[in-house]
GROMACS .gro file of N, CA and C in nm:
model
  420
    1MET      N    1   0.080  -0.130   0.013
    1MET     CA    2   0.006  -0.009  -0.002
    1MET      C    3   0.096   0.132   0.004
    2THR      N    4   0.066   0.201  -0.080
    2THR     CA    5   0.150   0.332  -0.099
    2THR      C    6   0.084   0.433   0.017
    3GLU      N    7   0.167   0.527   0.056
    3GLU     CA    8   0.128   0.627   0.157
    3GLU      C    9   0.066   0.724   0.096
    4LYS      N   10  -0.068   0.765   0.144
    4LYS     CA   11  -0.145   0.869   0.108
    4LYS      C   12  -0.122   1.016   0.152
    5TYR      N   13   0.000   1.021   0.240
    5TYR     CA   14   0.023   1.173   0.265
    5TYR      C   15   0.200   1.145   0.308
    6LYS      N   16   0.218   1.291   0.299
    6LYS     CA   17   0.371   1.277   0.357
    6LYS      C   18   0.373   1.396   0.439
    7ILE      N   19   0.457   1.351   0.558
    7ILE     CA   20   0.504   1.456   0.657
    7ILE      C   21   0.599   1.538   0.617
    8LEU      N   22   0.550   1.687   0.618
    8LEU     CA   23   0.632   1.770   0.571
    8LEU      C   24   0.731   1.831   0.677
    9GLY      N   25   0.668   1.834   0.797
    9GLY     CA   26   0.718   1.901   0.921
    9GLY      C   27   0.679   1.853   1.054
   10LYS      N   28   0.724   1.863   1.149
   10LYS     CA   29   0.692   1.845   1.300
   10LYS      C   30   0.760   1.927   1.397
   11TYR      N   31   0.698   1.979   1.487
   11TYR     CA   32   0.773   2.069   1.586
   11TYR      C   33   0.676   2.087   1.711
   12ILE      N   34   0.742   2.138   1.806
   12ILE     CA   35   0.679   2.170   1.940
   12ILE      C   36   0.626   2.287   1.925
   13LYS      N   37   0.485   2.333   1.923
   13LYS     CA   38   0.421   2.455   1.899
   13LYS      C   39   0.429   2.511   2.035
   14ASP      N   40   0.392   2.447   2.142
   14ASP     CA   41   0.387   2.501   2.287
   14ASP      C   42   0.418   2.398   2.365
   15SER      N   43   0.480   2.444   2.474
   15SER     CA   44   0.491   2.346   2.609
   15SER      C   45   0.489   2.419   2.727
   16SER      N   46   0.428   2.344   2.834
   16SER     CA   47   0.431   2.431   2.968
   16SER      C   48   0.454   2.317   3.073
   17SER      N   49   0.527   2.366   3.175
   17SER     CA   50   0.544   2.282   3.284
   17SER      C   51   0.542   2.382   3.422
   18GLU      N   52   0.422   2.357   3.487
   18GLU     CA   53   0.413   2.439   3.611
   18GLU      C   54   0.414   2.371   3.754
   19THR      N   55   0.512   2.400   3.828
   19THR     CA   56   0.514   2.343   3.955
   19THR      C   57   0.528   2.468   4.051
   20PRO      N   58   0.427   2.500   4.107
   20PRO     CA   59   0.425   2.658   4.192
   20PRO      C   60   0.536   2.676   4.288
   21ASP      N   61   0.580   2.572   4.360
   21ASP     CA   62   0.679   2.599   4.469
   21ASP      C   63   0.755   2.480   4.516
   22ILE      N   64   0.834   2.490   4.604
   22ILE     CA   65   0.924   2.367   4.640
   22ILE      C   66   0.827   2.261   4.731
   23GLU      N   67   0.732   2.311   4.796
   23GLU     CA   68   0.637   2.215   4.876
   23GLU      C   69   0.570   2.107   4.754
   24THR      N   70   0.521   2.182   4.667
   24THR     CA   71   0.451   2.113   4.564
   24THR      C   72   0.552   2.010   4.480
   25TYR      N   73   0.679   2.047   4.455
   25TYR     CA   74   0.758   1.961   4.378
   25TYR      C   75   0.778   1.853   4.461
   26LEU      N   76   0.812   1.871   4.605
   26LEU     CA   77   0.847   1.756   4.673
   26LEU      C   78   0.737   1.660   4.695
   27PHE      N   79   0.603   1.707   4.691
   27PHE     CA   80   0.490   1.632   4.711
   27PHE      C   81   0.469   1.539   4.570
   28VAL      N   82   0.476   1.644   4.466
   28VAL     CA   83   0.451   1.570   4.332
   28VAL      C   84   0.534   1.459   4.296
   29ARG      N   85   0.668   1.486   4.337
   29ARG     CA   86   0.789   1.396   4.301
   29ARG      C   87   0.751   1.259   4.354
   30ASP      N   88   0.678   1.252   4.471
   30ASP     CA   89   0.634   1.109   4.526
   30ASP      C   90   0.505   1.062   4.473
   31VAL      N   91   0.436   1.139   4.421
   31VAL     CA   92   0.295   1.078   4.363
   31VAL      C   93   0.285   1.080   4.212
   32ILE      N   94   0.366   1.140   4.141
   32ILE     CA   95   0.358   1.185   3.980
   32ILE      C   96   0.343   1.043   3.919
   33SER      N   97   0.362   0.905   3.986
   33SER     CA   98   0.342   0.763   3.926
   33SER      C   99   0.184   0.773   3.904
   34LYS      N  100   0.126   0.841   3.989
   34LYS     CA  101  -0.029   0.847   3.973
   34LYS      C  102  -0.105   0.933   3.880
   35TYR      N  103  -0.013   1.012   3.803
   35TYR     CA  104  -0.058   1.121   3.715
   35TYR      C  105  -0.121   1.044   3.605
   36ASN      N  106  -0.223   1.110   3.532
   36ASN     CA  107  -0.262   1.048   3.395
   36ASN      C  108  -0.239   1.142   3.280
   37LEU      N  109  -0.209   1.066   3.163
   37LEU     CA  110  -0.181   1.126   3.034
   37LEU      C  111  -0.308   1.149   2.949
   38GLY      N  112  -0.338   1.247   2.908
   38GLY     CA  113  -0.456   1.283   2.860
   38GLY      C  114  -0.403   1.319   2.685
   39ILE      N  115  -0.480   1.305   2.605
   39ILE     CA  116  -0.445   1.328   2.454
   39ILE      C  117  -0.564   1.388   2.393
   40ASP      N  118  -0.519   1.494   2.318
   40ASP     CA  119  -0.637   1.560   2.234
   40ASP      C  120  -0.580   1.582   2.109
   41ILE      N  121  -0.648   1.546   1.993
   41ILE     CA  122  -0.598   1.574   1.865
   41ILE      C  123  -0.681   1.657   1.778
   42THR      N  124  -0.640   1.775   1.713
   42THR     CA  125  -0.721   1.854   1.639
   42THR      C  126  -0.670   1.875   1.506
   43SER      N  127  -0.719   1.914   1.394
   43SER     CA  128  -0.666   1.950   1.266
   43SER      C  129  -0.721   2.057   1.205
   44LYS      N  130  -0.638   2.102   1.110
   44LYS     CA  131  -0.687   2.236   1.046
   44LYS      C  132  -0.657   2.222   0.898
   45ALA      N  133  -0.727   2.239   0.801
   45ALA     CA  134  -0.695   2.240   0.676
   45ALA      C  135  -0.623   2.352   0.622
   46LEU      N  136  -0.502   2.333   0.540
   46LEU     CA  137  -0.439   2.452   0.506
   46LEU      C  138  -0.442   2.430   0.358
   47LYS      N  139  -0.379   2.512   0.273
   47LYS     CA  140  -0.387   2.536   0.135
   47LYS      C  141  -0.304   2.421   0.050
   48ASN      N  142  -0.320   2.403  -0.052
   48ASN     CA  143  -0.239   2.281  -0.148
   48ASN      C  144  -0.247   2.129  -0.065
   49LYS      N  145  -0.373   2.110  -0.008
   49LYS     CA  146  -0.390   1.972   0.022
   49LYS      C  147  -0.299   1.938   0.153
   50MET      N  148  -0.256   2.052   0.219
   50MET     CA  149  -0.184   2.023   0.367
   50MET      C  150  -0.293   2.039   0.471
   51ILE      N  151  -0.237   1.974   0.564
   51ILE     CA  152  -0.312   1.960   0.701
   51ILE      C  153  -0.225   1.992   0.824
   52GLU      N  154  -0.267   2.079   0.918
   52GLU     CA  155  -0.184   2.081   1.036
   52GLU      C  156  -0.260   2.004   1.135
   53ILE      N  157  -0.167   1.916   1.209
   53ILE     CA  158  -0.236   1.825   1.299
   53ILE      C  159  -0.181   1.870   1.441
   54THR      N  160  -0.243   1.911   1.536
   54THR     CA  161  -0.202   1.934   1.665
   54THR      C  162  -0.231   1.825   1.762
   55THR      N  163  -0.141   1.773   1.832
   55THR     CA  164  -0.147   1.660   1.920
   55THR      C  165  -0.102   1.705   2.063
   56LYS      N  166  -0.198   1.717   2.125
   56LYS     CA  167  -0.189   1.792   2.267
   56LYS      C  168  -0.177   1.669   2.368
   57PHE      N  169  -0.069   1.677   2.448
   57PHE     CA  170  -0.053   1.587   2.566
   57PHE      C  171  -0.068   1.651   2.709
   58ILE      N  172  -0.145   1.608   2.789
   58ILE     CA  173  -0.182   1.680   2.912
   58ILE      C  174  -0.128   1.583   3.005
   59PHE      N  175  -0.039   1.594   3.098
   59PHE     CA  176  -0.009   1.511   3.217
   59PHE      C  177  -0.049   1.577   3.342
   60GLN      N  178  -0.136   1.524   3.412
   60GLN     CA  179  -0.196   1.583   3.533
   60GLN      C  180  -0.249   1.509   3.629
   61ASP      N  181  -0.273   1.529   3.755
   61ASP     CA  182  -0.304   1.478   3.880
   61ASP      C  183  -0.458   1.480   3.866
   62LYS      N  184  -0.546   1.386   3.871
   62LYS     CA  185  -0.696   1.391   3.858
   62LYS      C  186  -0.752   1.379   3.986
   63GLU      N  187  -0.651   1.347   4.083
   63GLU     CA  188  -0.704   1.353   4.244
   63GLU      C  189  -0.727   1.480   4.286
   64ASP      N  190  -0.781   1.503   4.413
   64ASP     CA  191  -0.814   1.624   4.470
   64ASP      C  192  -0.717   1.674   4.558
   65ASN      N  193  -0.591   1.665   4.513
   65ASN     CA  194  -0.458   1.722   4.597
   65ASN      C  195  -0.463   1.869   4.568
   66LYS      N  196  -0.408   1.935   4.703
   66LYS     CA  197  -0.398   2.081   4.699
   66LYS      C  198  -0.277   2.131   4.607
   67LYS      N  199  -0.174   2.030   4.636
   67LYS     CA  200  -0.050   2.045   4.567
   67LYS      C  201  -0.051   1.977   4.426
   68LYS      N  202  -0.025   2.064   4.316
   68LYS     CA  203  -0.030   1.987   4.189
   68LYS      C  204   0.065   2.043   4.100
   69ALA      N  205   0.145   1.959   4.021
   69ALA     CA  206   0.214   2.012   3.882
   69ALA      C  207   0.114   1.982   3.780
   70TYR      N  208   0.138   2.077   3.681
   70TYR     CA  209   0.073   2.056   3.538
   70TYR      C  210   0.174   2.058   3.429
   71PHE      N  211   0.148   1.961   3.334
   71PHE     CA  212   0.248   1.959   3.221
   71PHE      C  213   0.154   1.942   3.079
   72GLU      N  214   0.187   2.019   2.992
   72GLU     CA  215   0.123   2.012   2.863
   72GLU      C  216   0.213   2.034   2.752
   73MET      N  217   0.182   1.988   2.645
   73MET     CA  218   0.258   2.001   2.523
   73MET      C  219   0.184   1.986   2.393
   74ASN      N  220   0.180   2.088   2.324
   74ASN     CA  221   0.107   2.080   2.176
   74ASN      C  222   0.226   2.070   2.079
   75TYR      N  223   0.208   1.950   2.017
   75TYR     CA  224   0.300   1.916   1.911
   75TYR      C  225   0.231   1.918   1.786
   76SER      N  226   0.291   1.996   1.675
   76SER     CA  227   0.230   2.010   1.568
   76SER      C  228   0.283   1.932   1.428
   77THR      N  229   0.200   1.888   1.336
   77THR     CA  230   0.271   1.792   1.237
   77THR      C  231   0.185   1.848   1.122
   78ILE      N  232   0.287   1.880   1.006
   78ILE     CA  233   0.216   1.930   0.889
   78ILE      C  234   0.221   1.815   0.781
   79ILE      N  235   0.117   1.765   0.721
   79ILE     CA  236   0.114   1.668   0.635
   79ILE      C  237   0.056   1.719   0.503
   80LYS      N  238   0.111   1.670   0.389
   80LYS     CA  239   0.044   1.686   0.261
   80LYS      C  240  -0.007   1.572   0.199
   81LEU      N  241  -0.138   1.565   0.161
   81LEU     CA  242  -0.202   1.457   0.099
   81LEU      C  243  -0.161   1.435  -0.042
   82ILE      N  244  -0.085   1.331  -0.062
   82ILE     CA  245  -0.032   1.280  -0.183
   82ILE      C  246  -0.144   1.236  -0.300
   83GLU      N  247  -0.238   1.173  -0.237
   83GLU     CA  248  -0.350   1.111  -0.309
   83GLU      C  249  -0.485   1.189  -0.269
   84ASP      N  250  -0.584   1.174  -0.343
   84ASP     CA  251  -0.699   1.255  -0.295
   84ASP      C  252  -0.758   1.152  -0.208
   85VAL      N  253  -0.815   1.203  -0.096
   85VAL     CA  254  -0.885   1.132   0.026
   85VAL      C  255  -1.012   1.176   0.023
   86SER      N  256  -1.115   1.147  -0.041
   86SER     CA  257  -1.235   1.205  -0.053
   86SER      C  258  -1.327   1.142   0.079
   87ASP      N  259  -1.306   1.021   0.118
   87ASP     CA  260  -1.389   0.942   0.230
   87ASP      C  261  -1.335   1.026   0.359
   88LYS      N  262  -1.449   1.061   0.429
   88LYS     CA  263  -1.411   1.133   0.537
   88LYS      C  264  -1.332   1.027   0.660
   89LYS      N  265  -1.397   0.931   0.675
   89LYS     CA  266  -1.354   0.817   0.764
   89LYS      C  267  -1.199   0.788   0.736
   90GLU      N  268  -1.158   0.779   0.605
   90GLU     CA  269  -1.027   0.751   0.557
   90GLU      C  270  -0.936   0.866   0.625
   91LEU      N  271  -0.977   0.989   0.596
   91LEU     CA  272  -0.918   1.111   0.628
   91LEU      C  273  -0.895   1.113   0.781
   92GLU      N  274  -1.000   1.082   0.862
   92GLU     CA  275  -1.004   1.078   1.030
   92GLU      C  276  -0.896   0.963   1.042
   93LYS      N  277  -0.889   0.847   0.994
   93LYS     CA  278  -0.812   0.754   1.023
   93LYS      C  279  -0.651   0.778   1.012
   94ILE      N  280  -0.625   0.868   0.901
   94ILE     CA  281  -0.515   0.919   0.854
   94ILE      C  282  -0.442   1.006   0.984
   95ILE      N  283  -0.540   1.100   1.021
   95ILE     CA  284  -0.508   1.220   1.102
   95ILE      C  285  -0.509   1.162   1.255
   96LEU      N  286  -0.605   1.073   1.302
   96LEU     CA  287  -0.610   1.023   1.433
   96LEU      C  288  -0.530   0.896   1.456
   97CYS      N  289  -0.485   0.843   1.355
   97CYS     CA  290  -0.426   0.694   1.392
   97CYS      C  291  -0.275   0.711   1.310
   98ASP      N  292  -0.287   0.700   1.168
   98ASP     CA  293  -0.179   0.681   1.109
   98ASP      C  294  -0.051   0.773   1.124
   99VAL      N  295  -0.080   0.894   1.113
   99VAL     CA  296   0.016   1.003   1.141
   99VAL      C  297   0.059   0.992   1.302
  100GLN      N  298  -0.033   0.951   1.386
  100GLN     CA  299   0.011   0.967   1.533
  100GLN      C  300   0.090   0.855   1.547
  101LYS      N  301   0.096   0.748   1.497
  101LYS     CA  302   0.186   0.622   1.510
  101LYS      C  303   0.327   0.658   1.479
  102LYS      N  304   0.328   0.742   1.350
  102LYS     CA  305   0.464   0.788   1.313
  102LYS      C  306   0.540   0.890   1.366
  103ILE      N  307   0.457   0.978   1.443
  103ILE     CA  308   0.508   1.078   1.524
  103ILE      C  309   0.545   1.063   1.653
  104TYR      N  310   0.459   0.943   1.697
  104TYR     CA  311   0.481   0.898   1.847
  104TYR      C  312   0.622   0.909   1.910
  105PRO      N  313   0.710   0.834   1.855
  105PRO     CA  314   0.845   0.834   1.921
  105PRO      C  315   0.916   0.977   1.954
  106SER      N  316   0.889   1.054   1.850
  106SER     CA  317   0.938   1.202   1.869
  106SER      C  318   0.868   1.259   1.971
  107LEU      N  319   0.749   1.254   1.960
  107LEU     CA  320   0.649   1.312   2.063
  107LEU      C  321   0.668   1.275   2.198
  108GLU      N  322   0.694   1.154   2.219
  108GLU     CA  323   0.706   1.085   2.348
  108GLU      C  324   0.860   1.137   2.427
  109LYS      N  325   0.949   1.139   2.320
  109LYS     CA  326   1.067   1.180   2.363
  109LYS      C  327   1.073   1.326   2.395
  110ALA      N  328   0.998   1.416   2.324
  110ALA     CA  329   0.993   1.531   2.369
  110ALA      C  330   0.938   1.567   2.479
  111PHE      N  331   0.816   1.497   2.514
  111PHE     CA  332   0.734   1.516   2.640
  111PHE      C  333   0.811   1.471   2.767
  112LEU      N  334   0.888   1.348   2.752
  112LEU     CA  335   0.970   1.317   2.847
  112LEU      C  336   1.077   1.397   2.892
  113ASN      N  337   1.137   1.450   2.789
  113ASN     CA  338   1.235   1.556   2.810
  113ASN      C  339   1.193   1.668   2.897
  114LEU      N  340   1.059   1.722   2.853
  114LEU     CA  341   0.999   1.833   2.946
  114LEU      C  342   0.989   1.788   3.086
  115LEU      N  343   0.929   1.646   3.115
  115LEU     CA  344   0.904   1.613   3.244
  115LEU      C  345   1.050   1.607   3.322
  116HIS      N  346   1.125   1.524   3.230
  116HIS     CA  347   1.272   1.519   3.312
  116HIS      C  348   1.329   1.653   3.354
  117ASP      N  349   1.335   1.744   3.246
  117ASP     CA  350   1.402   1.882   3.270
  117ASP      C  351   1.314   1.952   3.383
  118SER      N  352   1.197   1.923   3.407
  118SER     CA  353   1.124   1.979   3.514
  118SER      C  354   1.138   1.930   3.655
  119GLY      N  355   1.234   1.835   3.678
  119GLY     CA  356   1.297   1.790   3.791
  119GLY      C  357   1.213   1.650   3.801
  120TYR      N  358   1.151   1.579   3.732
  120TYR     CA  359   1.087   1.466   3.729
  120TYR      C  360   1.147   1.346   3.654
  121GLU      N  361   1.274   1.307   3.683
  121GLU     CA  362   1.352   1.230   3.600
  121GLU      C  363   1.313   1.073   3.614
  122THR      N  364   1.238   1.054   3.718
  122THR     CA  365   1.184   0.908   3.730
  122THR      C  366   1.073   0.863   3.641
  123VAL      N  367   0.998   0.965   3.574
  123VAL     CA  368   0.888   0.945   3.505
  123VAL      C  369   0.945   0.871   3.355
  124LYS      N  370   0.846   0.757   3.325
  124LYS     CA  371   0.867   0.711   3.208
  124LYS      C  372   0.717   0.648   3.178
  125PHE      N  373   0.702   0.608   3.049
  125PHE     CA  374   0.561   0.555   2.996
  125PHE      C  375   0.595   0.421   2.984
  126ASN      N  376   0.534   0.328   3.041
  126ASN     CA  377   0.563   0.196   3.046
  126ASN      C  378   0.542   0.118   2.884
  127LYS      N  379   0.446   0.179   2.817
  127LYS     CA  380   0.414   0.128   2.684
  127LYS      C  381   0.368   0.241   2.595
  128PRO      N  382   0.401   0.231   2.489
  128PRO     CA  383   0.358   0.338   2.385
  128PRO      C  384   0.188   0.361   2.392
  129VAL      N  385   0.152   0.469   2.341
  129VAL     CA  386   0.009   0.479   2.328
  129VAL      C  387  -0.031   0.410   2.191
  130ASP      N  388  -0.123   0.336   2.230
  130ASP     CA  389  -0.189   0.243   2.109
  130ASP      C  390  -0.311   0.327   2.031
  131PHE      N  391  -0.257   0.417   1.946
  131PHE     CA  392  -0.351   0.494   1.856
  131PHE      C  393  -0.433   0.404   1.773
  132GLU      N  394  -0.420   0.286   1.728
  132GLU     CA  395  -0.487   0.203   1.666
  132GLU      C  396  -0.629   0.172   1.745
  133THR      N  397  -0.582   0.116   1.861
  133THR     CA  398  -0.691   0.077   1.955
  133THR      C  399  -0.782   0.203   1.999
  134LEU      N  400  -0.712   0.307   2.038
  134LEU     CA  401  -0.796   0.411   2.069
  134LEU      C  402  -0.893   0.474   1.943
  135TYR      N  403  -0.838   0.460   1.817
  135TYR     CA  404  -0.913   0.487   1.703
  135TYR      C  405  -1.037   0.402   1.692
  136ASN      N  406  -1.003   0.255   1.711
  136ASN     CA  407  -1.115   0.168   1.691
  136ASN      C  408  -1.210   0.166   1.795
  137GLN      N  409  -1.165   0.211   1.917
  137GLN     CA  410  -1.302   0.234   2.018
  137GLN      C  411  -1.366   0.342   2.005
  138LYS      N  412  -1.310   0.446   1.941
  138LYS     CA  413  -1.392   0.565   1.936
  138LYS      C  414  -1.486   0.542   1.818
  139PHE      N  415  -1.437   0.486   1.695
  139PHE     CA  416  -1.525   0.474   1.587
  139PHE      C  417  -1.587   0.339   1.549
  140SER      N  418  -1.566   0.244   1.655
  140SER     CA  419  -1.635   0.120   1.626
  140SER      C  420  -1.779   0.115   1.655
   0.00000   0.00000   0.00000
């Protein structure tokens, strides 16, 4: 199967790491393994069959703790459709699944660097995000 798109570029559009004070840092350092990763993917059509895809990672505490840190990264990928993709479902799969699987190693590395550089060196993701499964759960 030939590729229906080409990745023209990818970059960190925006990133944020917020740990308000030393007490919060010391508390979060001990509980960060309980933080949850949220993912939000949006896209915007550009000219000449190009699409900007923004993948947002949000790593936060869902518990009712007073002391919290917050981490977010918006990672943009610009793709160009090589073939005409007229089927909306096919385009959704390219944006939400196929492109995500290709960029994930770079995105994960950048996001872990943000966390590690923010003082949380022990954070790691035990397994990659399975975009195929997430896509199938949402659209099956």
